[in-house]
Amino acid sequence: MSPIAPPRGTRDLLPAEAPAWRWFLETHAAVAGRHGYQLIDTPVFEATELFARGVGSGTDIVDKEMYTFVDRGGRSMTLRPEGTAPVLRAVLGAHLEQQRRPVRVYYAMAMFRYDRPQAGRQREFHQVGVEVIGERDPCYDAEVIEVAWRFMAELRIDGVELQLNSLGDSDDRLRYRAALVAYYTPLRESLCEDCQRRLDVNPLRLLDCKKDAKYNENAPLIGDHLSEASREYFDSVARHLDDAGIPYTRNQRLVRGLDYYAHTAFEFWHRSLQGAQNALGGGGRYDGLADELGFAATPGVGYALGIERLLTVAADQGVAPAPQPPAQLVICTTGGASAAEGRRLARELRNRTSVVADLTDRRLEKKLRDADRLGALLALLVGLDEGLVLRNLRTGVQQVVSADTVLDAVSAELLQAAQGPTA
Ligand code: AMP
């Protein structure tokens, strides 16, 4: 029998990667928290309808990538492919927007999309994101961009490029859609199969196609179809970003081709990520989404960033924390009554650092070798004739300590190790 493999397109988080993962989530929570955002979480699966309506037909996610199943009660369920629709459902379902406006929330959640796995693309992946729900003002569009920007700066990730566009309002998009149809219809036979379908269902998505990129070069631009009010909205977002010192590139080909998106659309790109997978994340304004989900019309804006992709960049740039040993100190007992004493010392020392206790009957040399393999800095030998012996496993230097001085001696060793290598 062959051992069971993980499902294709999934990854395990192994302990060596845990410090980077925790650093990432804690930094995001801290940055979002400092901007007034509170944690929200939603179910891993939802009624399929939430995403069918909340992401929309004509998108790859809904048309090709959803993990949909019928549960034992005969209901169609889908594993969460994105966070905005479920978060909006949760906030409006709990009437949070009636208590205060806007509602600011952040999340860190697993997402599921049935896609061909490749570098930077998994079937289960993770995103952090924020949503500002209940107000429509350019300052909030700029605010969410600023939270993402400050977050990536705090991770010390270099070289992030902000791509910014306006999708206007629904009237603007109707005009733009007509211009796109007029431009692409004579080209129909030359377009790829997907794009021929997009031309009928969702012409804005034509601009996304990598295969037909050569036709997109001369396609009409949304900027030429924006009303005065939409132009002003975009300019105002841009002014807020200028004030915040956040540079951006206007990218008129950046589209989210759904009716309930409005005005701001943005992506964060990184030059080290190749091809179609160069986006670290993105977001935008979705003023028509609440209505689409059956709630009273409520504006909102937010972003989602891919954790795995950002961690890849962080690792490449050497800014992610290194793997950590499971414990800094190993208590090695030597038989007899030393196990009880070892246990007591372990409890006490855990107020200061991470401690494992080796209470087995094995020989001391074996225990020390294992403590070294564990990557611990210190071993405390308990039950020897000379008393408690604290050994620095990196330098090999030992000192005899007493029950009263052991905590201070351990603290001093940890401090010295933190300050630099002891040659
Ligand atoms: P989206 O919700 O499609 O705008 O995706 C936002 C971000 O999530 C992307 O820029 C990626 O960083 C990440 N992401 C999206 N899909 C995947 C995937 N299949 N595998 C890994 N990361 C993904």
XYZ file of C-alpha atoms and ligand atoms in Angstrom:
446
model
C 0.000 0.000 0.000
C 1.478 3.370 -0.943
C 1.380 6.127 1.650
C -1.415 8.642 1.289
C -0.379 11.827 -0.500
C -1.766 15.306 0.140
C -4.416 16.509 -2.342
C -2.932 18.105 -5.472
C -2.462 21.844 -5.151
C -2.313 21.860 -1.344
C 0.609 22.425 0.995
C 1.262 21.519 4.586
C 2.636 24.166 6.892
C 5.617 22.435 8.491
C 7.211 23.665 11.728
C 10.245 25.132 9.942
C 7.945 27.581 8.129
C 5.879 28.403 11.187
C 7.895 31.424 12.409
C 7.528 33.142 9.012
C 3.821 32.295 8.918
C 3.202 33.629 12.415
C 5.278 36.737 11.756
C 3.168 37.397 8.678
C -0.200 36.973 10.422
C 0.841 38.835 13.554
C 2.212 41.747 11.519
C -0.971 41.950 9.477
C -3.142 41.820 12.596
C -0.989 44.499 14.251
C -1.004 46.867 11.258
C -4.739 46.410 10.636
C -5.405 46.784 14.370
C -3.463 50.056 14.520
C -5.720 51.355 11.742
C -8.884 50.447 13.654
C -9.719 47.119 11.996
C -11.121 44.179 13.973
C -10.793 40.466 13.245
C -13.596 38.642 11.460
C -13.795 35.017 10.324
C -16.362 33.214 8.210
C -17.206 29.556 7.453
C -14.982 27.575 5.130
C -18.062 26.643 3.088
C -21.069 28.705 2.110
C -24.217 28.342 0.037
C -23.018 28.210 -3.582
C -25.364 31.068 -4.378
C -23.269 33.472 -2.283
C -20.341 33.138 -4.673
C -22.416 32.636 -7.825
C -23.958 36.036 -7.093
C -21.116 37.591 -5.102
C -18.277 36.810 -7.484
C -20.451 36.577 -10.551
C -20.868 34.557 -13.714
C -18.400 35.316 -16.438
C -15.515 35.117 -13.949
C -13.042 32.249 -14.009
C -13.687 31.653 -10.307
C -17.388 30.932 -10.747
C -17.275 29.406 -14.209
C -14.348 27.025 -13.718
C -12.750 27.058 -10.296
C -15.318 26.501 -7.561
C -15.143 23.532 -5.215
C -18.867 22.840 -5.194
C -20.567 19.845 -3.593
C -24.035 18.764 -2.583
C -24.249 18.192 1.161
C -26.208 15.394 2.810
C -29.247 17.652 2.978
C -29.193 18.149 -0.784
C -27.951 21.768 -0.613
C -25.296 23.052 -2.970
C -22.270 24.242 -0.996
C -18.976 25.777 -2.130
C -15.621 26.016 -0.407
C -14.796 29.714 0.014
C -12.866 30.962 -3.077
C -12.577 34.568 -1.870
C -13.300 36.637 1.218
C -15.302 39.705 0.247
C -18.723 38.149 -0.342
C -18.685 36.071 2.875
C -17.372 38.964 4.985
C -20.021 41.305 3.596
C -22.673 38.639 4.263
C -21.422 38.265 7.851
C -21.260 42.011 8.583
C -24.638 42.863 7.063
C -26.259 39.703 8.435
C -25.256 40.782 11.952
C -26.338 44.408 11.236
C -22.936 45.712 12.310
C -23.279 48.609 9.875
C -26.277 49.825 11.897
C -24.148 50.206 15.013
C -21.330 52.151 13.394
C -20.267 53.234 9.976
C -18.030 52.363 8.450
C -17.349 48.861 9.774
C -13.637 48.066 9.526
C -12.683 44.385 9.599
C -9.665 42.285 8.684
C -9.312 38.562 8.064
C -6.836 35.760 7.453
C -8.529 32.812 5.770
C -7.962 29.758 3.590
C -9.368 29.987 0.057
C -10.103 27.205 -2.421
C -9.991 27.387 -6.194
C -9.897 24.401 -8.527
C -7.194 25.520 -10.904
C -4.176 23.910 -12.538
C -1.504 23.998 -9.823
C 1.721 25.768 -10.797
C 4.259 28.091 -9.222
C 2.304 30.687 -7.267
C -1.006 28.962 -7.814
C -2.468 26.384 -5.459
C -5.903 24.878 -4.966
C -5.868 25.723 -1.300
C -4.156 29.012 -0.520
C -4.495 31.759 2.052
C -5.276 35.430 2.019
C -5.235 38.287 4.465
C -7.551 41.150 3.716
C -9.553 44.054 5.017
C -12.981 45.465 4.212
C -14.454 48.895 4.990
C -18.222 48.569 4.827
C -20.944 51.187 5.008
C -19.444 54.361 3.536
C -18.658 55.570 0.070
C -15.876 58.124 0.105
C -12.549 58.187 -1.743
C -10.728 58.475 1.576
C -11.687 54.870 2.396
C -10.453 53.568 -0.962
C -7.121 55.236 -0.228
C -7.216 54.021 3.373
C -7.389 50.316 2.501
C -4.586 50.770 -0.021
C -2.557 52.500 2.684
C -3.136 49.655 5.178
C -1.859 47.124 2.620
C 1.058 49.390 1.751
C 2.095 49.946 5.392
C 1.729 46.232 6.041
C 4.084 45.270 3.217
C 6.483 48.017 4.316
C 6.426 46.622 7.838
C 7.296 43.192 6.412
C 10.210 45.077 4.769
C 9.167 43.842 1.333
C 10.776 45.977 -1.327
C 9.701 46.699 -4.882
C 5.911 46.542 -4.585
C 4.150 48.401 -7.394
C 0.632 49.722 -6.981
C -1.465 49.555 -10.140
C -4.550 51.728 -9.956
C -7.587 52.148 -12.146
C -11.126 53.452 -12.070
C -13.979 51.326 -13.361
C -16.397 54.228 -13.080
C -20.026 53.666 -12.191
C -22.473 51.329 -13.908
C -23.438 53.894 -16.583
C -19.779 54.469 -17.421
C -19.283 50.760 -17.769
C -22.317 50.360 -20.023
C -20.792 52.924 -22.376
C -17.392 51.283 -22.118
C -18.824 47.826 -22.662
C -20.482 49.035 -25.887
C -17.164 50.480 -27.063
C -15.397 47.175 -26.321
C -18.025 45.140 -28.169
C -17.729 47.469 -31.167
C -13.937 47.052 -31.144
C -13.742 43.280 -30.601
C -16.674 42.085 -32.709
C -14.805 42.359 -36.057
C -11.932 40.417 -34.402
C -14.174 37.673 -33.036
C -12.840 34.850 -35.251
C -9.242 35.582 -34.234
C -9.942 35.561 -30.496
C -9.341 32.553 -28.264
C -12.335 30.415 -27.343
C -12.616 31.931 -23.856
C -12.577 35.443 -25.254
C -15.287 34.659 -27.818
C -17.439 33.683 -24.848
C -16.337 36.746 -22.868
C -17.380 38.971 -25.741
C -20.951 37.778 -25.223
C -21.016 37.420 -21.443
C -18.561 39.864 -19.950
C -16.605 41.989 -22.451
C -14.561 43.756 -19.736
C -12.813 40.462 -18.985
C -11.389 40.481 -22.526
C -8.716 42.862 -21.275
C -7.507 40.221 -18.799
C -6.653 37.662 -21.474
C -2.972 36.914 -21.839
C -3.437 34.954 -25.086
C -5.111 37.824 -26.876
C -2.849 40.511 -25.440
C -1.930 41.745 -28.931
C -5.521 42.761 -29.617
C -5.843 44.478 -26.266
C -3.169 47.021 -27.067
C -5.467 49.091 -29.257
C -8.682 48.417 -27.351
C -10.649 51.426 -26.091
C -9.730 52.678 -22.612
C -12.134 53.002 -19.710
C -10.647 56.415 -18.901
C -12.226 57.796 -22.074
C -15.670 56.675 -20.934
C -15.784 58.018 -17.387
C -18.307 60.654 -16.351
C -17.138 63.875 -14.738
C -18.201 62.583 -11.296
C -16.266 59.315 -11.741
C -13.200 61.216 -12.868
C -13.421 63.378 -9.763
C -13.751 60.302 -7.578
C -10.599 58.819 -9.066
C -8.700 62.086 -8.747
C -9.679 62.309 -5.113
C -8.405 58.778 -4.377
C -5.187 59.714 -6.178
C -4.815 62.902 -4.098
C -5.226 60.923 -0.859
C -2.530 58.508 -2.049
C -0.238 61.400 -2.957
C -0.754 62.838 0.536
C 0.114 59.459 2.033
C 3.266 59.306 -0.115
C 2.158 56.133 -1.902
C 3.239 55.971 -5.552
C 1.013 54.296 -8.133
C 0.798 53.574 -11.834
C -2.458 54.231 -13.627
C -3.288 50.988 -15.409
C -6.358 51.242 -17.589
C -6.311 47.543 -18.389
C -6.883 46.569 -14.796
C -10.531 45.500 -14.709
C -12.926 43.636 -12.524
C -15.641 42.978 -15.004
C -18.658 42.779 -12.738
C -21.564 45.128 -12.395
C -21.258 45.634 -8.674
C -17.658 46.827 -8.742
C -17.401 50.580 -8.815
C -14.701 53.162 -9.219
C -11.452 52.027 -7.622
C -9.696 48.824 -8.704
C -6.096 48.138 -7.754
C -3.424 45.473 -7.648
C -0.043 45.158 -5.995
C 2.556 43.715 -8.343
C 6.020 42.472 -7.675
C 8.703 42.269 -10.329
C 10.183 39.073 -8.887
C 6.959 37.151 -9.549
C 6.668 35.994 -13.122
C 3.958 36.220 -15.738
C 0.306 35.866 -14.913
C 1.164 35.231 -11.256
C 2.858 38.577 -10.638
C 0.106 39.962 -8.407
C 0.604 39.892 -4.654
C -2.976 40.942 -4.206
C -5.595 43.423 -5.147
C -8.925 44.895 -4.332
C -11.409 47.579 -5.035
C -14.766 49.113 -4.381
C -17.886 46.958 -4.614
C -20.830 49.264 -3.995
C -23.372 47.053 -5.788
C -22.471 43.778 -4.075
C -24.712 44.050 -0.986
C -27.752 44.506 -3.182
C -26.688 41.517 -5.274
C -26.628 39.400 -2.093
C -30.138 40.505 -1.113
C -29.180 43.127 1.495
C -29.951 46.846 1.469
C -27.514 48.673 -0.802
C -24.330 49.253 1.224
C -21.020 50.470 -0.174
C -17.726 48.765 0.577
C -14.065 48.641 -0.358
C -11.273 46.211 0.520
C -8.189 44.245 -0.463
C -6.953 40.651 -0.387
C -3.283 39.658 -0.394
C -1.987 36.158 -1.101
C -0.055 34.892 1.907
C 1.977 32.243 0.055
C 3.036 34.673 -2.685
C 4.025 37.387 -0.223
C 5.960 34.866 1.855
C 7.824 33.727 -1.263
C 8.911 37.309 -1.898
C 9.776 37.807 1.788
C 11.934 34.652 1.736
C 13.657 35.741 -1.505
C 14.449 39.110 0.034
C 15.699 37.495 3.239
C 13.323 39.405 5.489
C 11.290 36.459 6.814
C 12.322 35.116 10.227
C 14.505 32.005 10.260
C 13.256 28.636 11.544
C 13.418 28.415 15.332
C 14.357 25.435 17.527
C 11.357 23.991 19.362
C 12.935 24.875 22.703
C 15.848 27.012 23.933
C 16.557 24.876 26.953
C 16.524 21.119 27.556
C 16.407 19.746 31.067
C 18.387 16.507 31.242
C 17.717 14.455 34.343
C 20.002 11.666 35.521
C 17.698 9.164 37.202
C 16.489 8.759 40.780
C 14.833 11.764 42.338
C 16.122 14.061 39.592
C 12.974 13.602 37.463
C 10.781 15.304 40.057
C 13.278 18.128 40.444
C 13.605 18.412 36.650
C 9.864 18.754 36.291
C 9.724 21.467 38.940
C 12.597 23.396 37.346
C 10.993 23.096 33.897
C 7.789 24.679 35.197
C 9.719 27.543 36.738
C 11.993 28.158 33.757
C 9.042 28.228 31.348
C 8.277 31.659 32.795
C 11.476 32.755 31.117
C 11.905 30.670 27.937
C 10.820 27.562 26.032
C 11.783 24.378 27.866
C 11.510 20.671 27.178
C 12.356 18.100 29.803
C 14.094 14.844 28.953
C 13.071 12.655 31.898
C 13.902 9.343 30.211
C 16.319 6.778 31.613
C 18.814 7.206 28.778
C 22.476 8.055 29.266
C 23.397 11.723 29.712
C 25.567 11.784 26.564
C 22.564 10.669 24.505
C 20.391 13.333 26.082
C 22.963 16.035 25.369
C 23.329 14.897 21.771
C 19.553 15.086 21.297
C 19.407 18.513 22.955
C 22.019 19.653 20.457
C 20.069 18.168 17.535
C 16.978 19.962 18.750
C 18.874 23.212 18.270
C 18.556 24.248 21.917
C 20.935 26.866 23.267
C 21.153 25.458 26.785
C 20.998 22.187 28.675
C 20.388 22.050 32.398
C 21.773 18.847 33.928
C 19.852 17.789 37.020
C 20.915 15.238 39.644
C 24.717 15.350 39.296
C 26.919 15.230 42.422
C 28.177 18.779 41.887
C 24.599 20.144 41.748
C 22.741 21.808 38.864
C 24.931 22.272 35.803
C 23.986 24.768 33.094
C 25.700 23.990 29.812
C 25.828 26.311 26.805
C 25.499 23.899 23.891
C 27.031 26.324 21.397
C 30.193 27.101 23.364
C 30.372 23.972 25.502
C 30.955 26.174 28.562
C 29.392 24.827 31.777
C 28.651 26.465 35.105
C 27.358 25.113 38.401
C 24.226 26.973 39.495
C 21.838 26.669 42.420
C 18.054 26.537 42.512
C 18.141 30.221 43.498
C 20.496 31.406 40.749
C 19.423 29.192 37.831
C 16.811 31.645 36.513
C 19.296 34.536 36.428
C 21.986 32.362 34.851
C 19.574 31.224 32.112
C 18.476 34.836 31.518
C 22.095 35.962 31.183
C 22.863 33.199 28.655
C 19.770 34.020 26.582
C 20.617 37.712 26.591
C 24.175 37.067 25.503
C 23.032 34.757 22.692
C 20.500 37.358 21.500
C 23.202 40.015 21.386
C 25.379 38.093 18.984
C 27.483 35.039 18.407
C 29.691 34.027 21.321
C 32.940 33.018 19.761
P -7.764 37.542 -6.235
O -8.768 37.313 -5.147
O -7.903 36.587 -7.385
O -7.642 38.988 -6.648
O -6.369 37.152 -5.596
C -5.711 37.961 -4.675
C -4.356 37.356 -4.394
O -4.501 36.064 -3.815
C -3.509 37.109 -5.627
O -2.845 38.261 -6.019
C -2.558 36.046 -5.127
O -1.524 36.617 -4.341
C -3.452 35.225 -4.249
N -3.992 34.080 -5.006
C -5.083 34.059 -5.807
N -5.287 32.845 -6.317
C -4.293 32.058 -5.838
C -3.950 30.678 -5.991
N -4.685 29.842 -6.734
N -2.846 30.219 -5.345
C -2.095 31.041 -4.575
N -2.376 32.339 -4.392
C -3.462 32.841 -5.010
